[in-house]
Tab-separated table of C-alpha atoms in Angstrom:
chain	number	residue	atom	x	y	z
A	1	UNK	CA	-63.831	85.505	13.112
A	2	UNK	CA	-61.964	82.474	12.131
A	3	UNK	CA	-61.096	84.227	9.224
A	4	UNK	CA	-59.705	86.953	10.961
A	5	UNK	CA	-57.197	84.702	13.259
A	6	UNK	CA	-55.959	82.393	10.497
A	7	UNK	CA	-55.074	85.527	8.566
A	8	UNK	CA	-53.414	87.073	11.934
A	9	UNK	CA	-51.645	83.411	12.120
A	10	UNK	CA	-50.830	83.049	8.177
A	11	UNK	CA	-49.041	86.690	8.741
A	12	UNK	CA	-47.152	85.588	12.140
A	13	UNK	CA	-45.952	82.326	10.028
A	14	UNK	CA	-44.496	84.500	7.101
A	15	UNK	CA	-43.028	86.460	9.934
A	16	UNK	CA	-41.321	84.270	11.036
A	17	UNK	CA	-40.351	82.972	8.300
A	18	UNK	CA	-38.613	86.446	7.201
A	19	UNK	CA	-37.176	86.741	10.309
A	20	UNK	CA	-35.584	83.153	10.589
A	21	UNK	CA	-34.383	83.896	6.921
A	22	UNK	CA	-32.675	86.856	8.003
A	23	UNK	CA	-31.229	85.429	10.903
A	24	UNK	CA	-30.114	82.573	8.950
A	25	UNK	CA	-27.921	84.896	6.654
A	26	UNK	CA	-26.814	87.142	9.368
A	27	UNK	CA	-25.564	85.586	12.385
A	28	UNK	CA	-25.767	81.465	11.049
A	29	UNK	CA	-22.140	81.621	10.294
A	30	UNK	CA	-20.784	84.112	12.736
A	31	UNK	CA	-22.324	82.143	15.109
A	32	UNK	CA	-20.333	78.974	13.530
A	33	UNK	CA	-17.117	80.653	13.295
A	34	UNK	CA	-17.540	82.291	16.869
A	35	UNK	CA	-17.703	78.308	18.006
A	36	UNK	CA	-15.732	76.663	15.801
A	37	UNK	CA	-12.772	78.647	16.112
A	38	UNK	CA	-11.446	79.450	19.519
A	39	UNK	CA	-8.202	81.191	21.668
A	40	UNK	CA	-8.369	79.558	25.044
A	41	UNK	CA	-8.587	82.370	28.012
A	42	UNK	CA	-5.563	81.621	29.714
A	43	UNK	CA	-2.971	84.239	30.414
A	44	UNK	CA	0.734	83.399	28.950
A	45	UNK	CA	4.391	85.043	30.095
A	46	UNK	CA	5.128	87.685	28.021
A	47	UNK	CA	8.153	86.782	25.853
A	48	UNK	CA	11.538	87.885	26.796
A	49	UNK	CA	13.187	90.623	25.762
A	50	UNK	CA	15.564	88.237	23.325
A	51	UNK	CA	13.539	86.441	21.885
A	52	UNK	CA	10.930	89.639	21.142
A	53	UNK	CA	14.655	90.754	19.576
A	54	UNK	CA	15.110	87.666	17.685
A	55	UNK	CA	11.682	87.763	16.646
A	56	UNK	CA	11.635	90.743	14.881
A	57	UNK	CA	14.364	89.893	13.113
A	58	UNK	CA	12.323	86.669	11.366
A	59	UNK	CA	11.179	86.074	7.803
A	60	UNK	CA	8.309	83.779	9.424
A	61	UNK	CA	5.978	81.842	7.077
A	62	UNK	CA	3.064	79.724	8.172
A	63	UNK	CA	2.127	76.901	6.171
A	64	UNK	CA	-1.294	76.860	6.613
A	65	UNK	CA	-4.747	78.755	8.117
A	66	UNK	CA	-8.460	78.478	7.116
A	67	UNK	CA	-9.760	82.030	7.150
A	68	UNK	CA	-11.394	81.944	3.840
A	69	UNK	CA	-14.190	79.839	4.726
A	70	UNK	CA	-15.552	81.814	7.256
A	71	UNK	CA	-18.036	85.137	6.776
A	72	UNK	CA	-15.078	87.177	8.476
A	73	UNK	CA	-12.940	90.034	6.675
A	74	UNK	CA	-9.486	89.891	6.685
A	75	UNK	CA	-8.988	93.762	5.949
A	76	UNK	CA	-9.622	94.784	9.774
A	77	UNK	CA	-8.834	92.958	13.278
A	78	UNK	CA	-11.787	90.301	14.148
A	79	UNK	CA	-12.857	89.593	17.800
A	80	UNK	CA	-13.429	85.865	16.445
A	81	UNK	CA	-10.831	83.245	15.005
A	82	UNK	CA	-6.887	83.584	14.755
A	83	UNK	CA	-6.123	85.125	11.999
A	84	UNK	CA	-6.548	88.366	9.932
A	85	UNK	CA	-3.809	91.246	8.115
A	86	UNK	CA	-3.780	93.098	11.409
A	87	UNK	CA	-2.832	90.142	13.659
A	88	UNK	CA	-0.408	88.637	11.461
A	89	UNK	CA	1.396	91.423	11.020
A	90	UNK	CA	1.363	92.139	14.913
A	91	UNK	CA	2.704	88.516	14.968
A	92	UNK	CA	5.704	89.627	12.688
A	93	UNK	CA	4.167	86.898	9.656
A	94	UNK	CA	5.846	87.366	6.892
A	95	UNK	CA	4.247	84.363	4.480
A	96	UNK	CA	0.939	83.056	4.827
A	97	UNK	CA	-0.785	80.220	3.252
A	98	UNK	CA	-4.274	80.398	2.776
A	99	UNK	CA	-6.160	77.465	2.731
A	100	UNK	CA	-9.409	76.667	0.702
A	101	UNK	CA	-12.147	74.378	2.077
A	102	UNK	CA	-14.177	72.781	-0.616
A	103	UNK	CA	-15.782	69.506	1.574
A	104	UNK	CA	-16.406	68.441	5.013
A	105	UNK	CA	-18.007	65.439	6.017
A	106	UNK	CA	-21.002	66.180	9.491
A	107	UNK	CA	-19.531	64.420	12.144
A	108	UNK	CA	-16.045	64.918	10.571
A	109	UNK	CA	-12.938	62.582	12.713
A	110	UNK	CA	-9.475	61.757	12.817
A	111	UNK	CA	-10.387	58.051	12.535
A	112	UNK	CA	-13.219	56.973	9.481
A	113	UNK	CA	-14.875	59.401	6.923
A	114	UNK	CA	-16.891	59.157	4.013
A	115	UNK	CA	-16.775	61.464	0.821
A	116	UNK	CA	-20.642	60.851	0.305
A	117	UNK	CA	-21.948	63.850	2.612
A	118	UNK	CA	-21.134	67.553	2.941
A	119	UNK	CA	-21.448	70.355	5.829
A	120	UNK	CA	-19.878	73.135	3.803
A	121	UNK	CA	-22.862	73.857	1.986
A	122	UNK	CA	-24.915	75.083	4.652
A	123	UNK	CA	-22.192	77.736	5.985
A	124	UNK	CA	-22.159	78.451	2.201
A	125	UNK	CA	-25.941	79.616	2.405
A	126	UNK	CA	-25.398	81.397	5.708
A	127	UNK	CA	-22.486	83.155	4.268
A	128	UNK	CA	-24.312	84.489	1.335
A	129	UNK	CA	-22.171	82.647	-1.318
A	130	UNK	CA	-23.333	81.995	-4.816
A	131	UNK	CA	-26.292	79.336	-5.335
A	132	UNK	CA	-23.580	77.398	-7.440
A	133	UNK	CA	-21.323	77.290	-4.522
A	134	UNK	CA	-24.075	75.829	-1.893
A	135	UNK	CA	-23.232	72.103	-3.861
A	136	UNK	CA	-20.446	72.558	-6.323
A	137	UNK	CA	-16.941	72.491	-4.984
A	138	UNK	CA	-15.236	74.223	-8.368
A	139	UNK	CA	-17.672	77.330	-7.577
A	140	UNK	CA	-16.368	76.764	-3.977
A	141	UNK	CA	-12.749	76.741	-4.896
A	142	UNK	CA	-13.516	80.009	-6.909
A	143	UNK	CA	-15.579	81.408	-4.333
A	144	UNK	CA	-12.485	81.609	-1.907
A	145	UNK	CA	-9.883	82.338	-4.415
A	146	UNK	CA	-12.182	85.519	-5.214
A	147	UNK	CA	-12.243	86.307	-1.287
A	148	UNK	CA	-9.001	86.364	-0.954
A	149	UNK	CA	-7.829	88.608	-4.195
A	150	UNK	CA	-10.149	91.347	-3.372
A	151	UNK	CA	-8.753	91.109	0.508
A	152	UNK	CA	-5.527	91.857	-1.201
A	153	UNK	CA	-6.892	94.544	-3.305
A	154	UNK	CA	-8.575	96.341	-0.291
A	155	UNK	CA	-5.659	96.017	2.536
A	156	UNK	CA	-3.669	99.068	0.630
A	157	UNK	CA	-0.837	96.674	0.622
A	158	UNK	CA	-1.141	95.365	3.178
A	159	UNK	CA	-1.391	91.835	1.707
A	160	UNK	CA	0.020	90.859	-1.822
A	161	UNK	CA	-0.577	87.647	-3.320
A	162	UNK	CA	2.069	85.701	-4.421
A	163	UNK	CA	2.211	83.587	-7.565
A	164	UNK	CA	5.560	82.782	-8.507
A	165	UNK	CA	9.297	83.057	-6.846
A	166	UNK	CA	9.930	86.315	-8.453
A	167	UNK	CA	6.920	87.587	-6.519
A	168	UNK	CA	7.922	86.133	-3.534
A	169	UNK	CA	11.282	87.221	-3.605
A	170	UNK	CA	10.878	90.884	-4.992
A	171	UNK	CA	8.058	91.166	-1.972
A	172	UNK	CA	10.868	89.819	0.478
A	173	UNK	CA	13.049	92.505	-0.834
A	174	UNK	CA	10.876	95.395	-0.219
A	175	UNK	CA	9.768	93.673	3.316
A	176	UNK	CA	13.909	93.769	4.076
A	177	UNK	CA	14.561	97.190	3.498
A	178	UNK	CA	11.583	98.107	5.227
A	179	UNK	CA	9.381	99.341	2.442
A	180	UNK	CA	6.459	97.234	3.300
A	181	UNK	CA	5.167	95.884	6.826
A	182	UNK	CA	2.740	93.843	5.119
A	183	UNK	CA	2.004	90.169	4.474
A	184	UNK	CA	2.510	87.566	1.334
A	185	UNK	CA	-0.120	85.464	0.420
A	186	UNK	CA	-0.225	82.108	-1.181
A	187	UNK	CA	-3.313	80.371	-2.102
A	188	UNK	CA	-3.699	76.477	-0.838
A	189	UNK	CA	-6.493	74.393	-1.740
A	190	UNK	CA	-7.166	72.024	1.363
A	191	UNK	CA	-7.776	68.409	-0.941
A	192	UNK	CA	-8.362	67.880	-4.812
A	193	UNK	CA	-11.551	66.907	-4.034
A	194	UNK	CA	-13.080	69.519	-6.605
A	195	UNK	CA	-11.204	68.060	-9.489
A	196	UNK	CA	-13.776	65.422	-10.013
A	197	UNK	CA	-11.735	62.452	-11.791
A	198	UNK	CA	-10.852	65.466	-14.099
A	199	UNK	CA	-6.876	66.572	-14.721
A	200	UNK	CA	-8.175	69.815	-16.290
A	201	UNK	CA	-9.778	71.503	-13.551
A	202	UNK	CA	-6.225	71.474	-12.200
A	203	UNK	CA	-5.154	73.929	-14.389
A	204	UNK	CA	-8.636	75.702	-13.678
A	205	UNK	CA	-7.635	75.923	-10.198
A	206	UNK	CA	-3.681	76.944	-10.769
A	207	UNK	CA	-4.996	80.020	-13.372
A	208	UNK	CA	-7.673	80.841	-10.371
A	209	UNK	CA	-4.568	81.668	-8.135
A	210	UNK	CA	-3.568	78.642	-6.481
A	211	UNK	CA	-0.186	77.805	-5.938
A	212	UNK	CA	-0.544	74.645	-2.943
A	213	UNK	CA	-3.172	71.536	-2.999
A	214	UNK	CA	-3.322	69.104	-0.597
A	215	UNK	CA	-4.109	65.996	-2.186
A	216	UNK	CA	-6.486	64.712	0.342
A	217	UNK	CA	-8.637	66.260	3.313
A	218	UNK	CA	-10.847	64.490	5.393
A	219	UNK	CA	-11.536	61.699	2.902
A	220	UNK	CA	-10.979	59.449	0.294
A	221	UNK	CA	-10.908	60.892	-3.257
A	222	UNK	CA	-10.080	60.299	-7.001
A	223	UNK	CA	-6.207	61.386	-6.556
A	224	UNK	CA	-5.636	59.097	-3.330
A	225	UNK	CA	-6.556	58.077	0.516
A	226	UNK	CA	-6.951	60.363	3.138
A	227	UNK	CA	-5.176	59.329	6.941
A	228	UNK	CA	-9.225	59.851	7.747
A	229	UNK	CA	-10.515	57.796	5.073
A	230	UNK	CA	-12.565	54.779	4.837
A	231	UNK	CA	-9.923	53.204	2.280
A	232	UNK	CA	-7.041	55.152	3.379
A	233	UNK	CA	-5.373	53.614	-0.030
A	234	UNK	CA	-2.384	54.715	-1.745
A	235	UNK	CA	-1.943	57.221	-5.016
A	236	UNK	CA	-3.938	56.057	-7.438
A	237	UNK	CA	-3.182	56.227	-11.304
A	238	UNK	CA	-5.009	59.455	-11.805
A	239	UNK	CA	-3.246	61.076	-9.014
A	240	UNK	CA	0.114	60.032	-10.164
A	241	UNK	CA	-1.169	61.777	-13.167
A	242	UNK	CA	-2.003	64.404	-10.704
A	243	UNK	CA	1.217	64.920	-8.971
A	244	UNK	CA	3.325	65.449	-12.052
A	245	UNK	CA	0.808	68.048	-13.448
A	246	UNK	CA	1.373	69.813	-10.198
A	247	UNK	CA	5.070	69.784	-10.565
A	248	UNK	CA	4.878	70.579	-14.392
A	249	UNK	CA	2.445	73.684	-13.621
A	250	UNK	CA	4.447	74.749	-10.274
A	251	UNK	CA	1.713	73.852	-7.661
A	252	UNK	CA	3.578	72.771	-4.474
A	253	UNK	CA	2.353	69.037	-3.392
A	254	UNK	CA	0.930	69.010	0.574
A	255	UNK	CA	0.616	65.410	1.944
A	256	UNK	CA	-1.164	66.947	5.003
A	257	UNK	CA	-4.085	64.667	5.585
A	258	UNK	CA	-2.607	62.124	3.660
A	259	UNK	CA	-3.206	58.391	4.453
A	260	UNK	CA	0.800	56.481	4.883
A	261	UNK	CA	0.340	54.701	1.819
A	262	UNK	CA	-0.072	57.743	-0.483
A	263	UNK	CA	2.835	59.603	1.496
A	264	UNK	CA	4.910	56.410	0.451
A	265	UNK	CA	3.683	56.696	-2.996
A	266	UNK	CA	4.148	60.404	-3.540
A	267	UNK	CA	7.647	60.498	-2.043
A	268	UNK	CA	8.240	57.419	-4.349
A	269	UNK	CA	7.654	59.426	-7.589
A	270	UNK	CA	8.054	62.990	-6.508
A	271	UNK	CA	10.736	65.532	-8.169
A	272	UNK	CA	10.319	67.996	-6.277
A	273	UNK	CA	10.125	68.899	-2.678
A	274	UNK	CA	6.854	68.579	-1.189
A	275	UNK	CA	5.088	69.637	2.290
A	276	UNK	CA	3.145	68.445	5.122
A	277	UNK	CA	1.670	71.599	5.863
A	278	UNK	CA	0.014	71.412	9.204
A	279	UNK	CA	0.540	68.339	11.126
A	280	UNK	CA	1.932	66.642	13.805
A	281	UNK	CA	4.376	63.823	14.949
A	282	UNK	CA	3.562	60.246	16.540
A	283	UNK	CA	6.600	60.732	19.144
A	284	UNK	CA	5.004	63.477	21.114
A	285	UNK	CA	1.303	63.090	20.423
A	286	UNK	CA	-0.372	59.681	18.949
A	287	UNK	CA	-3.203	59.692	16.500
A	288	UNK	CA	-3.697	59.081	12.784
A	289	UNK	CA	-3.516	62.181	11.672
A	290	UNK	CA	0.148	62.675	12.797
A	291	UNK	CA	3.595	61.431	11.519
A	292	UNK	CA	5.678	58.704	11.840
A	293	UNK	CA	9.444	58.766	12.181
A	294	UNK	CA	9.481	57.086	8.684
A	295	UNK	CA	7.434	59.611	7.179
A	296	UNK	CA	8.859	62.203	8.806
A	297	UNK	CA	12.710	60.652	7.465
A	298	UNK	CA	11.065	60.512	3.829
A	299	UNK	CA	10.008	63.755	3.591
A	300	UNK	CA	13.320	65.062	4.936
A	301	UNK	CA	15.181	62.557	1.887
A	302	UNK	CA	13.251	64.358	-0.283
A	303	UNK	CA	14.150	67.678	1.105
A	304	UNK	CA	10.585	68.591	2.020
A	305	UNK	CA	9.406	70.343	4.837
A	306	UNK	CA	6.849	69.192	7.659
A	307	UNK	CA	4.442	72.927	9.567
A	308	UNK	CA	3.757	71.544	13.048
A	309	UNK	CA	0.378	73.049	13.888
A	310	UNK	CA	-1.041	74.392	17.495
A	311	UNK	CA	-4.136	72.255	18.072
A	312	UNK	CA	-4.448	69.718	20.744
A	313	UNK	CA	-4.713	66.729	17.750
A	314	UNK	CA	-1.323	67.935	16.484
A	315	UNK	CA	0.361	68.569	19.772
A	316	UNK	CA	-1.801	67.214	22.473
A	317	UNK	CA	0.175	69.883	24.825
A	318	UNK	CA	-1.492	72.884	22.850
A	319	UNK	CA	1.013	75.513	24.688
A	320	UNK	CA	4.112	77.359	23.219
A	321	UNK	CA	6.420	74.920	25.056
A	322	UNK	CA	4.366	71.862	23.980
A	323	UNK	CA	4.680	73.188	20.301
A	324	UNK	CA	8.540	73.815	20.821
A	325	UNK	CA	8.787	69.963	22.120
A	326	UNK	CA	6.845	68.778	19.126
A	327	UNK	CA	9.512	70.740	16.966
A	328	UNK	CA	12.243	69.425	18.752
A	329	UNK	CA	10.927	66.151	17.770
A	330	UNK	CA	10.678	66.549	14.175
A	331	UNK	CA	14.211	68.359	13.909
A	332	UNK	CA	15.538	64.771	15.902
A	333	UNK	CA	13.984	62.614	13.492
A	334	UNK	CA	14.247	64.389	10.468
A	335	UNK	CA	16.602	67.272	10.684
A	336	UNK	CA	16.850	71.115	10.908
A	337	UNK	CA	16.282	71.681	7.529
A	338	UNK	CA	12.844	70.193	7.007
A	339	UNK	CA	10.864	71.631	9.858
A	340	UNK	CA	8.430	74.431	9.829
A	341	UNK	CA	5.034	75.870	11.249
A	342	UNK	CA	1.464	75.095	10.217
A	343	UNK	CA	-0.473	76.887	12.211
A	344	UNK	CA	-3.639	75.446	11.092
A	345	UNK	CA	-4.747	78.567	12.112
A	346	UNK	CA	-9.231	79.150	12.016
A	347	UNK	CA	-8.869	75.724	10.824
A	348	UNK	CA	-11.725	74.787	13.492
A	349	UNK	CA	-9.279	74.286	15.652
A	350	UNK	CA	-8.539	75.744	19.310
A	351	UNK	CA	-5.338	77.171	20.254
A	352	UNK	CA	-3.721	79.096	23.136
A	353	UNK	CA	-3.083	82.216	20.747
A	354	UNK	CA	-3.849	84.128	17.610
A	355	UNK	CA	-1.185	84.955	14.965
A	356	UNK	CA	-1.014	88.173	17.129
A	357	UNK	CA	1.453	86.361	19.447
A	358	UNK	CA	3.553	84.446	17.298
A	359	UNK	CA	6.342	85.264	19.819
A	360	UNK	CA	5.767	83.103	22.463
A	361	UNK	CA	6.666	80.348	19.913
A	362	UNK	CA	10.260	82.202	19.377
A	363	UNK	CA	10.478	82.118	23.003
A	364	UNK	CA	9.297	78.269	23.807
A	365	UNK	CA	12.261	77.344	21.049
A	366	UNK	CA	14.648	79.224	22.729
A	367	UNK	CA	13.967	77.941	26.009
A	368	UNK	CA	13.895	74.275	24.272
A	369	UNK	CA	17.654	75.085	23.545
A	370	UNK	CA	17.178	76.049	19.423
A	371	UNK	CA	19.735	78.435	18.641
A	372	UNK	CA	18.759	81.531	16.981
A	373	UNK	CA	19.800	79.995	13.739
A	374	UNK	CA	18.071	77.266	14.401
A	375	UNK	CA	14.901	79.450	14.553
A	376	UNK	CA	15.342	81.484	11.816
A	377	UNK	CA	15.123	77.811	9.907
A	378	UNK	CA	11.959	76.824	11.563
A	379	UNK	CA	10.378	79.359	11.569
A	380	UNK	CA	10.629	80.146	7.863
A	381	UNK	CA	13.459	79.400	6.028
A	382	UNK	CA	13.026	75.950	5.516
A	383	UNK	CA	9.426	76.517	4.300
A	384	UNK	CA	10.715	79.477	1.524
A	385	UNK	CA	13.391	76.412	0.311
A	386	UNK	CA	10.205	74.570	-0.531
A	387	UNK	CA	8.413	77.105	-1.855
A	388	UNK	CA	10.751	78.235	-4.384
A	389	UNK	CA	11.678	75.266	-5.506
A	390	UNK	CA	8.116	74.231	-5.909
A	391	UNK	CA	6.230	77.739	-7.342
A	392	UNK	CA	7.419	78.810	-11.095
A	393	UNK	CA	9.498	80.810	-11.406
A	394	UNK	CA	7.648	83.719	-13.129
């Protein structure tokens, strides 16, 4: 008899067992992107008729979003996140840059993090990811960068990646005479974390597709400090070393995330125009993650471009017309020329909108008094200046 029920209860424990290990790579990281990434249920006006006008007559680019970490396709509309092809191409998107997650720290702040733990390897497992890519950030890097290319290769053109300025511009051609309603894609990689101390894996990560690299996320790491690091020091001498390989191989240099020092630093050696890709400014919303009027003045000297984003840490007021005052902000300080958006987009982030309804934001500037012109520069001519001067050329 005793036998017979700690058989029955060995066979209920492997049961369970099965079943919590199919649950764990099923519906774990839905269930993380379901929470993590939200579109707050509040109805919005509908944009006017002029600025739905003016809108469709954008080349919009968006300077950053996070799909690619989650277990989500990007070939069909999603009930979770922000972003996918269908929605940004509802939204009239143009460019988008894709960024790549490699580390997170648990418990990860705006104020103090440290590089010595990691969250991204459990969503890893859930997501069915390589073993390598549970703890190595390389595989991670490649992981994403594989995501994304075969994305591209199933969306019947729906998405084409971009690697150079003759890609970008002969797939802005073709988008202009109406040949294509489809969107670019750039890769990003969201800190140079995965390099390691080691310059090499930069040109790993440049023949993997990527094309952007913050220098910094969350963290402190061999290139420099992170605005949320424990240091928050300056560029150090490998990432000087870093920087001008970037420039050298055409990666475009993204101080979002970046601690004040290294943005000083950076700016101080830079020969090319760099980005703050998703951000936000000190004058409309406080917090250490945002800019300061200097930063914001040096990144205009050195013809960059700063992506507001849409999240309450960038913009505190998360709605269109909160965004629009945040931009009107950053084109005071710094000038028409050197603003952009940054969606942050599925970035764990919560916004009033997907990429879906990238008009209201046409229609908050216009009611904050931007003329069309104006617009056309925010909303992404300013960031195609940067690009192409940043991307090679072939």
């Amino acid at each position: 008899m005793i036998a017979r029920i700690l058989s029955r209860l060995l066979s209920f424990a492997v049961f369970l067992l099965i079943a919590g290990f199919i649950a764990f790579f099923t519906v774990a990281a839905p269930i993380m992107d379901w929470r993590e990434n939200k579109v707050r249920d509040t109805t919005l006006a509908t944009p006017t008729d002029s600025a739905r006008a003016l809108h469709a007559r954008l080349t919009i680019v968006d300077l950053h979003a996070d799909p690619l970490i989650w277990p989500r396709s990007l070939v069909r509309e999603s009930s979770r996140g922000h972003t996918d092809i269908p929605r940004l191409i509802a939204g009239h998107v143009a460019v988008q840059v894709f960024g790549a997650v490699t580390k997170v720290p648990p418990g990860v702040n705006y104020e103090k993090n440290s590089a010595d733990r990691d969250r991204i390897g459990i969503l890893a497992a859930a997501s069915g990811w390589p073993v390598a890519a549970w703890t190595g950030l390389m595989p991670r890097a490649q992981v994403q960068a594989e995501k994304l290319a075969e994305f591209a290769s199933r969306s019947g053109g729906r998405l084409v990646l971009v690697h150079s300025v003759a890609d970008l511009d002969l797939f802005l051609r073709f988008r202009a005479r109406g040949d294509t309603n489809g969107v670019a894609g750039i890769l990003a990689m969201e800190g140079l974390q995965a390099l390691q101390g080691k310059l090499s894996r930069l040109d790993t990560l440049f023949t993997e597709g990527y094309r952007v690299a913050g220098l910094t996320h969350f963290f402190d790491n061999e290139v420099g400090g992170s605005s949320a690091g424990e240091a928050k020091g300056g560029l150090t001498d490998f990432g000087r070393e870093v920087v001008a390989r970037m420039e050298e191989l055409g990666m475009v240099v993204d101080l979002a995330h970046a601690s004040p020092a290294l943005i000083s630093d950076v700016l101080a050696i830079a020969k090319k125009p760099v980005m703050v890709s998703h951000t936000g400014v000190q004058g409309t919303c406080k917090g250490p993650r945002n800019l300061t009027d200097d930063a914001l003045r040096g990144i205009a000297a050195n013809d960059g471009v700063v992506g507001i984003g849409y999240w309450a840490a960038a913009v505190c007021d998360i709605t269109p017309r909160g965004i629009a005052r945040a931009i009107r902000y950053a084109v005071t300080v710094a000038g028409i020329s050197h603003v952009g958006l940054g969606s942050d987009f599925d970035g764990a982030t919560t916004t009033m909108f997907d990429a879906s309804r990238l008009a209201l934001v046409t229609d908050a500037l216009l009611a904050e008094g931007f003329t069309p012109a104006d617009i056309e520069a925010i909303m992404g001519g300013n960031a195609l200046r940067v690009l192409r001067a940043g991307l090679p050329a072939k």
